[in-house]
Short mmCIF file of C-alpha atoms in Angstrom, two decimals:
data_model
loop_
_atom_site.label_atom_id
_atom_site.label_comp_id
_atom_site.label_asym_id
_atom_site.label_seq_id
_atom_site.Cartn_x
_atom_site.Cartn_y
_atom_site.Cartn_z
CA MET A 847 -0.01 0.05 0.02
CA PRO A 848 2.66 2.59 0.94
CA LEU A 849 4.44 1.67 -2.46
CA ALA A 850 1.16 2.19 -4.35
CA GLY A 851 0.77 5.49 -2.91
CA PHE A 852 4.52 6.44 -3.44
CA SER A 853 4.22 5.29 -7.14
CA ALA A 854 0.81 7.37 -7.42
CA GLY A 855 2.50 10.26 -6.04
CA LEU A 856 5.66 9.87 -8.43
CA VAL A 857 3.32 9.63 -11.35
CA VAL A 858 1.57 12.87 -10.38
CA CYS A 859 5.05 14.60 -9.75
CA LEU A 860 6.46 13.62 -13.09
CA PHE A 861 3.14 14.56 -14.97
CA VAL A 862 3.39 18.10 -13.44
CA GLY A 863 7.07 18.37 -13.92
CA TRP A 864 7.43 17.04 -17.50
CA LEU A 865 4.01 17.88 -18.84
CA VAL A 866 2.38 20.76 -16.89
CA PHE A 867 5.17 22.82 -15.84
CA PRO A 868 6.67 23.52 -19.30
CA GLN A 869 3.31 24.73 -20.36
CA ILE A 870 3.44 27.21 -17.61
CA LEU A 871 7.04 28.10 -17.96
CA TYR A 872 7.02 28.53 -21.51
CA SER A 873 5.00 31.22 -23.72
CA GLU A 874 4.56 30.59 -27.39
CA LYS A 875 4.63 33.05 -30.26
CA THR A 876 4.41 32.57 -33.86
CA GLN A 877 6.62 34.05 -36.56
CA PRO A 878 5.42 37.07 -38.64
CA ILE A 879 5.48 34.94 -41.79
CA ASP A 880 4.97 31.26 -42.03
CA PHE A 881 8.07 30.96 -43.97
CA SER A 882 8.83 27.79 -46.17
CA HIS A 883 12.41 26.84 -46.15
CA LYS A 884 11.96 24.13 -48.56
CA LEU A 885 10.34 26.15 -51.22
CA HIS A 886 13.24 28.77 -51.02
CA VAL A 887 15.95 26.10 -51.02
CA ASP A 888 14.68 24.75 -54.27
CA GLU A 889 14.51 28.47 -55.77
CA VAL A 890 17.61 29.79 -54.17
CA GLY A 891 20.03 26.97 -53.45
CA GLU A 892 22.05 26.02 -50.48
CA CYS A 893 21.72 27.68 -46.91
CA ASP A 894 24.49 30.18 -47.80
CA GLY A 895 22.49 31.53 -50.54
CA CYS A 896 20.47 33.56 -48.02
CA HIS A 897 22.58 32.91 -44.71
CA TYR A 898 26.00 34.01 -46.30
CA PHE A 899 29.30 35.06 -44.73
CA ARG A 900 30.55 38.73 -44.96
CA GLU A 901 34.10 39.36 -46.12
CA ASP A 902 35.16 40.09 -42.77
CA GLY A 903 34.10 36.50 -41.71
CA SER A 904 31.09 37.64 -39.76
CA PHE A 905 27.86 35.72 -40.51
CA SER A 906 24.73 37.47 -41.89
CA GLY A 907 22.52 35.59 -39.94
CA ILE A 908 18.59 36.16 -40.71
CA PRO A 909 18.41 37.91 -44.05
CA ARG A 910 17.07 41.54 -43.88
CA LEU A 911 14.09 42.71 -45.91
CA ALA A 912 16.19 43.83 -48.83
CA SER A 913 17.07 40.39 -49.55
CA CYS A 914 13.35 39.37 -49.74
CA VAL A 915 12.58 42.45 -51.99
CA GLU A 916 15.12 41.15 -54.48
CA CYS A 917 12.42 38.74 -55.78
CA HIS A 918 9.18 39.85 -53.78
CA GLU A 919 9.02 43.40 -54.88
CA GLU A 920 5.58 42.20 -56.01
CA ALA A 921 3.93 38.97 -55.33
CA VAL A 922 5.44 36.54 -57.75
CA GLY A 923 2.85 33.77 -56.62
CA GLU A 924 -0.70 33.49 -55.30
CA HIS A 925 0.51 32.22 -51.45
CA PRO A 926 -1.43 34.18 -48.92
CA GLU A 927 1.77 34.47 -46.90
CA GLU A 928 3.57 36.04 -49.69
CA ALA A 929 0.62 38.31 -50.16
CA LYS A 930 0.99 39.33 -46.51
CA LEU A 931 4.97 39.83 -46.76
CA VAL A 932 4.38 42.12 -49.67
CA ALA A 933 1.41 44.18 -48.14
CA GLU A 934 2.61 44.35 -44.49
CA TYR A 935 6.48 44.63 -44.91
CA VAL A 936 7.67 45.28 -48.52
CA LYS A 937 5.40 48.11 -49.27
CA PRO A 938 5.77 50.04 -46.12
CA GLY A 939 9.45 49.00 -46.27
CA LYS A 940 9.47 47.66 -42.75
CA GLU A 941 11.80 45.05 -41.50
CA ILE A 942 10.11 41.66 -40.60
CA PRO A 943 10.39 41.16 -36.61
CA TRP A 944 11.73 37.41 -36.99
CA LEU A 945 11.87 35.52 -33.66
CA VAL A 946 15.41 34.04 -33.60
CA TYR A 947 15.22 30.71 -32.21
CA ALA A 948 18.95 30.38 -31.69
CA ARG A 949 19.58 33.73 -29.81
CA GLN A 950 22.07 33.27 -27.13
CA PRO A 951 22.35 35.50 -24.05
CA ASP A 952 24.45 38.56 -24.43
CA CYS A 953 27.65 36.96 -22.64
CA VAL A 954 27.88 34.40 -25.44
CA TYR A 955 30.00 34.74 -28.44
CA PHE A 956 29.56 32.38 -31.34
CA SER A 957 31.68 32.26 -34.42
CA HIS A 958 29.90 30.65 -37.52
CA ALA A 959 33.13 30.92 -39.45
CA ALA A 960 35.02 28.65 -36.81
CA HIS A 961 32.52 26.07 -37.01
CA VAL A 962 31.44 26.14 -40.70
CA LYS A 963 34.61 27.16 -42.35
CA MET A 964 37.39 25.72 -40.05
CA ALA A 965 35.51 22.80 -38.55
CA GLU A 966 33.58 22.15 -41.69
CA LEU A 967 30.37 21.30 -39.68
CA ASP A 968 27.24 20.93 -41.67
CA CYS A 969 24.45 23.66 -40.74
CA VAL A 970 22.01 20.62 -39.91
CA ILE A 971 24.36 19.54 -37.04
CA CYS A 972 23.07 22.32 -34.88
CA HIS A 973 20.12 23.77 -36.49
CA GLY A 974 18.41 20.64 -37.81
CA PRO A 975 17.16 19.81 -41.38
CA ILE A 976 15.40 23.07 -41.46
CA GLY A 977 15.89 23.60 -44.96
CA ASP A 978 13.34 20.77 -45.40
CA SER A 979 10.73 22.49 -43.64
CA ASP A 980 7.53 23.62 -45.11
CA HIS A 981 6.34 25.88 -42.01
CA THR A 982 7.92 27.86 -39.38
CA ARG A 983 7.37 26.15 -36.00
CA PRO A 984 6.05 28.20 -32.96
CA TYR A 985 8.82 30.34 -31.05
CA GLN A 986 8.67 29.30 -27.57
CA TYR A 987 10.60 31.35 -24.96
CA ASN A 988 11.20 31.07 -21.12
CA LEU A 989 8.76 33.45 -19.35
CA ILE A 990 11.46 33.81 -16.53
CA THR A 991 14.85 34.48 -18.48
CA GLY A 992 13.15 35.34 -21.99
CA TYR A 993 15.50 32.89 -23.77
CA SER A 994 14.35 30.72 -26.70
CA ARG A 995 13.24 27.18 -25.78
CA ASP A 996 15.82 26.20 -28.29
CA ILE A 997 18.69 26.95 -26.18
CA TRP A 998 17.42 25.14 -22.99
CA GLY A 999 16.22 22.23 -25.22
CA TRP A 1000 12.71 20.78 -25.79
CA ASN A 1001 13.34 17.71 -24.05
CA ILE A 1002 12.32 18.38 -20.41
CA ALA A 1003 14.06 15.48 -19.16
CA GLY A 1004 17.41 17.02 -20.09
CA MET A 1005 18.43 14.63 -22.61
CA SER A 1006 20.34 16.25 -25.45
CA LYS A 1007 19.13 14.90 -28.93
CA ASN A 1008 19.96 15.62 -32.33
CA ALA A 1009 17.80 17.77 -34.45
CA TRP A 1010 16.85 15.23 -36.90
CA ASP A 1011 15.17 13.19 -34.25
CA TYR A 1012 12.65 15.43 -33.87
CA SER A 1013 11.48 15.95 -37.68
CA GLN A 1014 8.17 14.58 -38.46
CA THR A 1015 6.49 14.04 -41.75
CA ASP A 1016 2.87 14.42 -41.86
CA GLU A 1017 0.13 12.42 -44.12
CA SER A 1018 0.59 15.11 -46.93
CA GLY A 1019 4.36 14.43 -46.84
CA GLU A 1020 5.15 17.88 -45.40
CA VAL A 1021 8.38 17.88 -43.15
CA HIS A 1022 7.90 19.63 -39.51
CA ILE A 1023 10.79 20.47 -37.50
CA ASP A 1024 9.95 20.27 -33.76
CA SER A 1025 13.12 21.18 -32.58
CA PRO A 1026 16.90 21.46 -33.42
CA ALA A 1027 19.68 20.38 -31.03
CA ARG A 1028 20.10 21.96 -27.70
CA MET A 1029 22.28 24.90 -27.25
CA LYS A 1030 23.42 24.97 -23.82
CA MET A 1031 26.98 25.79 -22.65
CA ASP A 1032 27.28 21.94 -21.76
CA ASP A 1033 26.39 21.00 -25.54
CA CYS A 1034 29.14 23.42 -26.72
CA ALA A 1035 31.62 21.78 -24.16
CA ILE A 1036 30.90 18.30 -24.92
CA CYS A 1037 31.93 18.67 -28.54
CA HIS A 1038 35.00 20.89 -27.82
CA GLU A 1039 36.13 18.46 -25.51
CA GLU A 1040 35.76 15.70 -27.78
CA LYS A 1041 37.57 17.45 -30.64
CA GLY A 1042 40.31 18.70 -28.22
CA THR A 1043 39.93 22.32 -29.12
CA ASN A 1044 40.59 25.31 -26.61
CA ASP A 1045 38.18 25.16 -23.69
CA GLY A 1046 39.24 28.55 -22.43
CA CYS A 1047 36.30 30.71 -21.27
CA PHE A 1048 36.96 33.43 -23.57
CA VAL A 1049 36.68 31.35 -26.60
CA CYS A 1050 32.90 31.43 -26.36
CA HIS A 1051 32.07 34.34 -23.96
CA LYS A 1052 32.75 38.00 -24.37
CA MET B 11 48.93 13.24 -11.08
CA SER B 12 51.48 15.65 -12.24
CA GLU B 13 52.25 13.46 -15.20
CA GLN B 14 48.77 13.56 -16.09
CA HIS B 15 48.76 17.34 -15.88
CA HIS B 16 51.50 17.84 -18.20
CA GLU B 17 49.92 15.27 -20.69
CA ALA B 18 46.79 17.69 -20.43
CA HIS B 19 48.84 20.62 -20.95
CA LYS B 20 50.69 19.26 -23.98
CA HIS B 21 47.28 18.27 -25.44
CA HIS B 22 46.38 22.07 -25.18
CA GLU B 23 49.47 23.22 -26.84
CA GLY B 24 48.98 20.97 -29.54
CA HIS B 25 46.09 22.82 -31.17
CA GLY B 26 46.51 25.84 -32.95
CA THR B 27 49.23 28.42 -32.53
CA LYS B 28 50.49 29.25 -28.86
CA TYR B 29 50.30 33.08 -28.40
CA LYS B 30 51.23 35.16 -25.41
CA TYR B 31 49.73 38.35 -25.71
CA GLY B 32 51.18 41.30 -23.81
CA MET B 33 51.96 44.88 -23.93
CA VAL B 34 55.05 47.26 -23.68
CA ILE B 35 54.17 50.70 -22.40
CA ASP B 36 56.74 53.52 -22.87
CA LEU B 37 56.70 55.55 -19.88
CA ASP B 38 58.92 58.26 -21.43
CA LYS B 39 56.29 58.69 -24.35
CA CYS B 40 52.93 58.87 -21.86
CA THR B 41 51.85 62.24 -21.54
CA GLY B 42 49.10 61.03 -18.95
CA CYS B 43 46.15 62.52 -21.55
CA GLY B 44 44.06 59.77 -20.59
CA ALA B 45 42.71 58.93 -24.18
CA CYS B 46 43.44 55.17 -23.47
CA MET B 47 41.01 55.33 -20.43
CA VAL B 48 38.52 56.81 -22.56
CA ALA B 49 38.90 54.45 -25.53
CA CYS B 50 38.78 51.75 -23.14
CA MET B 51 35.55 52.69 -21.55
CA ALA B 52 33.77 53.28 -25.03
CA GLU B 53 34.98 50.09 -26.47
CA ASN B 54 34.25 47.81 -23.55
CA ASN B 55 30.71 49.28 -22.46
CA ILE B 56 32.27 50.39 -18.92
CA SER B 57 29.44 52.25 -17.05
CA PHE B 58 29.95 55.58 -15.66
CA ARG B 59 27.96 57.43 -12.92
CA LYS B 60 26.89 61.13 -12.81
CA ASP B 61 29.91 62.06 -10.77
CA ASN B 62 32.78 59.68 -11.87
CA SER B 63 35.50 61.61 -9.95
CA ASP B 64 35.09 59.51 -6.82
CA LYS B 65 37.87 56.97 -7.77
CA LEU B 66 36.73 54.59 -5.22
CA LEU B 67 33.48 54.14 -6.88
CA SER B 68 34.19 54.56 -10.35
CA ASN B 69 35.15 51.65 -12.54
CA TYR B 70 38.06 51.61 -14.99
CA TRP B 71 39.57 48.97 -16.87
CA MET B 72 42.62 51.13 -17.80
CA ARG B 73 43.88 53.59 -15.19
CA VAL B 74 46.46 56.08 -15.48
CA TYR B 75 48.49 56.77 -12.35
CA LYS B 76 50.85 59.49 -11.57
CA ILE B 77 53.85 59.62 -9.63
CA SER B 78 56.40 62.17 -8.87
CA ASN B 79 60.02 62.37 -8.20
CA GLY B 80 59.15 64.49 -5.18
CA LEU B 81 61.73 67.30 -5.71
CA PRO B 82 60.78 71.01 -5.66
CA PHE B 83 60.62 73.11 -8.59
CA PRO B 84 62.44 73.31 -10.97
CA ASP B 85 63.49 69.66 -10.70
CA THR B 86 60.05 68.27 -10.31
CA GLU B 87 59.38 65.38 -12.60
CA ILE B 88 56.05 63.70 -13.20
CA CYS B 89 55.66 59.96 -14.71
CA TYR B 90 52.27 58.67 -15.80
CA ILE B 91 51.58 54.98 -15.53
CA PRO B 92 48.92 53.38 -17.56
CA ARG B 93 47.80 50.27 -16.02
CA PRO B 94 45.76 47.52 -17.72
CA CYS B 95 45.27 44.05 -16.51
CA MET B 96 48.54 42.64 -16.23
CA HIS B 97 47.47 39.08 -17.59
CA CYS B 98 49.66 37.42 -15.02
CA GLU B 99 51.18 34.25 -16.23
CA GLY B 100 52.56 32.91 -12.94
CA HIS B 101 55.23 30.33 -13.15
CA GLY B 102 55.30 26.64 -14.09
CA HIS B 103 52.57 24.49 -15.49
CA HIS B 104 49.93 25.71 -13.21
CA HIS B 105 49.79 29.09 -14.34
CA HIS B 106 49.56 30.44 -10.72
CA THR B 107 47.55 33.60 -11.68
CA PRO B 108 46.81 35.28 -8.41
CA CYS B 109 43.05 36.02 -9.23
CA VAL B 110 42.36 32.69 -10.98
CA SER B 111 43.78 30.64 -8.16
CA VAL B 112 41.19 32.11 -5.68
CA CYS B 113 38.22 32.13 -7.47
CA PRO B 114 35.78 29.81 -5.97
CA ALA B 115 33.35 30.22 -9.11
CA VAL B 116 35.84 29.35 -11.81
CA ALA B 117 34.59 32.68 -13.39
CA THR B 118 38.21 33.69 -14.39
CA ASP B 119 40.66 31.36 -16.03
CA TYR B 120 43.98 31.73 -17.81
CA ASP B 121 43.77 30.83 -21.55
CA GLN B 122 46.34 28.13 -22.32
CA GLU B 123 46.43 29.43 -26.07
CA THR B 124 46.44 33.23 -25.75
CA GLY B 125 47.79 33.80 -22.29
CA ILE B 126 44.79 36.13 -21.71
CA VAL B 127 43.23 36.08 -18.04
CA SER B 128 39.33 35.90 -18.50
CA GLN B 129 36.46 37.05 -16.51
CA ILE B 130 32.99 35.80 -17.15
CA TYR B 131 30.66 38.23 -15.67
CA THR B 132 27.58 35.76 -15.63
CA ARG B 133 29.65 33.20 -13.76
CA CYS B 134 30.96 35.50 -11.01
CA PHE B 135 28.95 35.96 -7.94
CA GLY B 136 30.86 38.89 -6.76
CA CYS B 137 32.72 37.54 -3.68
CA ARG B 138 35.43 39.63 -4.68
CA TYR B 139 38.25 37.47 -3.62
CA CYS B 140 40.21 38.21 -6.99
CA MET B 141 40.01 41.65 -6.18
CA ALA B 142 41.84 40.95 -2.68
CA ALA B 143 44.19 38.66 -4.62
CA CYS B 144 45.12 41.03 -7.64
CA PRO B 145 48.33 42.86 -6.40
CA TYR B 146 47.63 45.51 -9.16
CA HIS B 147 44.00 46.65 -8.29
CA VAL B 148 43.09 45.89 -11.80
CA ARG B 149 39.66 44.37 -10.82
CA VAL B 150 36.50 46.54 -10.28
CA PHE B 151 33.31 45.67 -8.56
CA ASN B 152 29.97 46.84 -9.97
CA TRP B 153 28.03 48.43 -7.14
CA TRP B 154 25.34 49.33 -9.40
CA ASP B 155 23.47 48.23 -12.49
CA PRO B 156 25.01 49.96 -15.61
CA LYS B 157 22.81 52.93 -17.07
CA TRP B 158 23.53 55.30 -19.88
CA PRO B 159 22.13 58.51 -20.67
CA GLU B 160 18.92 58.06 -23.01
CA GLY B 161 20.11 57.27 -26.55
CA MET B 162 23.60 56.36 -25.60
CA GLU B 163 22.93 52.85 -25.23
CA LYS B 164 22.69 52.77 -29.04
CA TYR B 165 26.35 53.46 -29.13
CA LEU B 166 27.21 50.37 -26.99
CA SER B 167 29.84 48.03 -28.58
CA PRO B 168 27.49 44.79 -29.52
CA ASP B 169 30.77 42.64 -29.02
CA VAL B 170 31.18 43.15 -25.43
CA SER B 171 28.41 42.17 -22.91
CA VAL B 172 27.55 44.66 -20.56
CA ARG B 173 27.88 43.64 -16.88
CA MET B 174 25.14 43.60 -14.10
CA ARG B 175 25.46 44.77 -10.51
CA GLY B 176 27.28 42.65 -8.24
CA VAL B 177 30.06 41.25 -10.47
CA VAL B 178 33.73 41.84 -10.75
CA GLU B 179 35.04 43.16 -14.22
CA LYS B 180 38.38 43.87 -15.68
CA CYS B 181 40.42 44.43 -18.78
CA SER B 182 40.51 41.68 -21.34
CA PHE B 183 43.01 42.92 -23.76
CA CYS B 184 39.96 43.51 -25.73
CA ASN B 185 39.39 39.78 -26.31
CA HIS B 186 36.44 40.61 -28.56
CA ARG B 187 38.77 42.02 -31.04
CA LEU B 188 40.74 38.91 -30.93
CA GLN B 189 37.74 36.96 -31.69
CA ARG B 190 36.81 39.30 -34.65
CA ALA B 191 40.35 38.81 -35.97
CA ARG B 192 40.02 35.08 -35.79
CA ASN B 193 36.90 35.24 -37.44
CA LYS B 194 38.31 37.07 -40.48
CA ALA B 195 41.27 34.56 -40.37
CA TYR B 196 39.05 31.90 -40.65
CA ALA B 197 36.95 33.40 -43.49
CA GLU B 198 40.31 33.54 -45.32
CA GLU B 199 41.21 29.80 -44.26
CA ARG B 200 44.17 30.57 -41.95
CA ARG B 201 44.70 30.23 -38.23
CA GLU B 202 47.50 32.67 -37.43
CA ILE B 203 46.58 36.35 -36.76
CA HIS B 204 48.73 39.02 -37.81
CA GLU B 205 50.03 41.60 -35.62
CA ASP B 206 47.78 44.64 -36.85
CA GLU B 207 44.64 42.54 -37.04
CA TYR B 208 44.52 42.22 -33.14
CA GLN B 209 45.12 45.39 -31.31
CA THR B 210 43.70 46.67 -28.19
CA ALA B 211 41.61 49.82 -28.26
CA CYS B 212 43.98 51.77 -25.74
CA THR B 213 46.85 50.81 -27.89
CA GLN B 214 45.26 52.42 -30.96
CA ALA B 215 44.05 55.38 -28.90
CA CYS B 216 47.26 56.50 -27.45
CA PRO B 217 48.15 59.60 -29.48
CA ALA B 218 51.94 59.32 -28.30
CA GLY B 219 52.20 55.84 -29.52
CA ALA B 220 53.39 54.78 -25.89
CA ILE B 221 51.45 51.46 -26.09
CA THR B 222 52.61 48.37 -27.94
CA PHE B 223 50.77 45.39 -28.18
CA GLY B 224 51.34 42.05 -29.61
CA ASP B 225 52.49 38.37 -29.28
CA LEU B 226 55.60 38.51 -26.96
CA GLN B 227 56.57 35.15 -28.26
CA ASN B 228 56.52 36.18 -31.88
CA PRO B 229 60.01 37.55 -33.09
CA GLU B 230 58.02 39.44 -35.75
CA HIS B 231 56.09 41.32 -33.53
CA GLU B 232 57.32 44.73 -32.10
CA VAL B 233 56.52 43.75 -28.41
CA HIS B 234 59.00 40.82 -28.63
CA LYS B 235 62.03 43.26 -29.09
CA LEU B 236 60.66 45.97 -26.90
CA LYS B 237 60.20 43.68 -23.76
CA ASP B 238 63.96 43.37 -23.71
CA SER B 239 64.93 47.12 -24.23
CA PRO B 240 67.15 48.64 -21.72
CA GLY B 241 64.87 50.04 -18.86
CA ALA B 242 62.41 47.69 -19.24
CA PHE B 243 60.57 46.37 -16.06
CA ARG B 244 57.31 45.04 -14.78
CA LEU B 245 55.37 45.89 -11.71
CA LEU B 246 55.85 43.84 -8.44
CA GLU B 247 58.11 41.41 -10.24
CA LYS B 248 59.21 39.94 -7.12
CA LEU B 249 55.68 38.33 -6.36
CA GLY B 250 56.26 35.98 -9.09
CA THR B 251 53.11 36.89 -10.77
CA ASN B 252 54.96 36.97 -14.39
CA PRO B 253 52.91 39.70 -15.69
CA LYS B 254 52.77 40.32 -19.54
CA VAL B 255 52.69 44.07 -19.35
CA TYR B 256 56.20 45.59 -19.42
CA TYR B 257 57.10 49.33 -18.91
CA VAL B 258 59.99 51.09 -20.40
CA SER B 259 61.72 54.25 -19.04
CA SER B 260 64.95 55.74 -19.36
CA ARG B 261 64.51 57.68 -16.15
CA ALA B 262 66.45 56.62 -13.22
CA TRP B 263 64.01 57.73 -10.44
CA VAL B 264 61.00 55.91 -12.39
CA LEU B 265 63.05 52.66 -12.36
CA LYS B 266 63.89 53.29 -8.75
CA ALA B 267 60.38 54.00 -7.81
CA ALA B 268 59.26 50.65 -9.71
CA ASP B 269 61.68 48.76 -7.97
CA VAL B 270 60.81 49.78 -4.55
CA TYR B 271 59.52 46.57 -3.51
CA ILE B 272 62.33 44.44 -4.83
CA GLY B 273 64.72 45.63 -2.53
CA GLU B 274 67.55 46.10 -5.08
CA GLU B 275 66.53 49.79 -5.90
CA GLY B 276 67.78 51.46 -8.99
CA LYS B 277 68.77 48.05 -10.69
CA GLY B 278 66.18 48.53 -13.45
CA VAL B 279 65.86 45.37 -15.49
CA THR B 280 64.86 42.69 -13.23
CA HIS B 281 62.81 40.08 -15.22
CA PRO B 282 64.77 36.75 -15.37
#
């Protein structure tokens, strides 16, 4: 009987901790435009078509509106999201307030050049097969810290998983990315240790 | 244990180039103008207060001290001593850097590749042991959250994080500039950084050219030669901190003042 009581209590605690608490802790926002990476990869090519390196080695990150305007000065198709892009952002010349899933805290320095150019890591290793996705996924952020849930990781049990474990294909064949890999300090440190690169604090902090 | 440590050490050194960044400051050239202090504050987002003249409460990473030979006019002479973090190397494999060895939070470490002593503000919990341990008073404590006059926050450097109340901060040899230089090098598919690609803000701001910065171990860098010039010394060398900031002066009384704790006054060059 005490064992049954304990087990019931444990189940309740796990239920609250793993399912209820995250709902309370994280708030959700949707991206201003439901962007299809898949469609654009087909048109533009590889990731670096839009997410390119500047000459000084810095990474451009999410493209500014000007890049969109190159093709979308007027609507080129009939997609409602494209109509929204043209009407709400391109015509008034307003930057799109994208929500950045991988935004790190201020104290973190990350060099894309070091990882992509020197270590030759594929984009998918950290970001997942986001190029295959048809829709943007919701942006969840921690209500206390304000940080994106991608940093802490979507697995509340704390297990670090690879991005591609989370992608799902629905009945219509569309790929959805639930979450890329975690981007906590430990996750960086594990790889740095494995590869034997400098593990000094000032390598990744500023 | 020590064998293992040596192995680990080798392991670090085996990757990339080993640098030893340091500075040589010519005290005969320094006019005490304070441009280095201003450049440092602007570069590193150092907060200031409405009245920054209270030197007990204001924060500086680079600070210019003034000493005098104490003689009456017309023999009075002044020497200004700009003082960044010394980035002490200590001796031996353990890199016994005073601040690093006392930090209970591992918020500061000695980078084996660059010789730069780091400070991670988000890791620091403000016990200030490091401030007590540092013989050069280079570390400062944030008593208040930083505040900038309205609009000025737009001029903050995005490459340096701002520090919150309750943490210790100090000169980083503009480490973010090294990160930037590395980025550029990687883009050009090389690992070594040229001397002119990584210079600190104070070095570039000095109108007298009194500060020289570079890799002390690299014979092609200016500092490599300058650190051995006659009249070169380091502050409080006797403590064995093995600092990476050298000073040069041709004035006997300055050398004497600098050697005051060594007990061999006036000998000048004291590094081994």
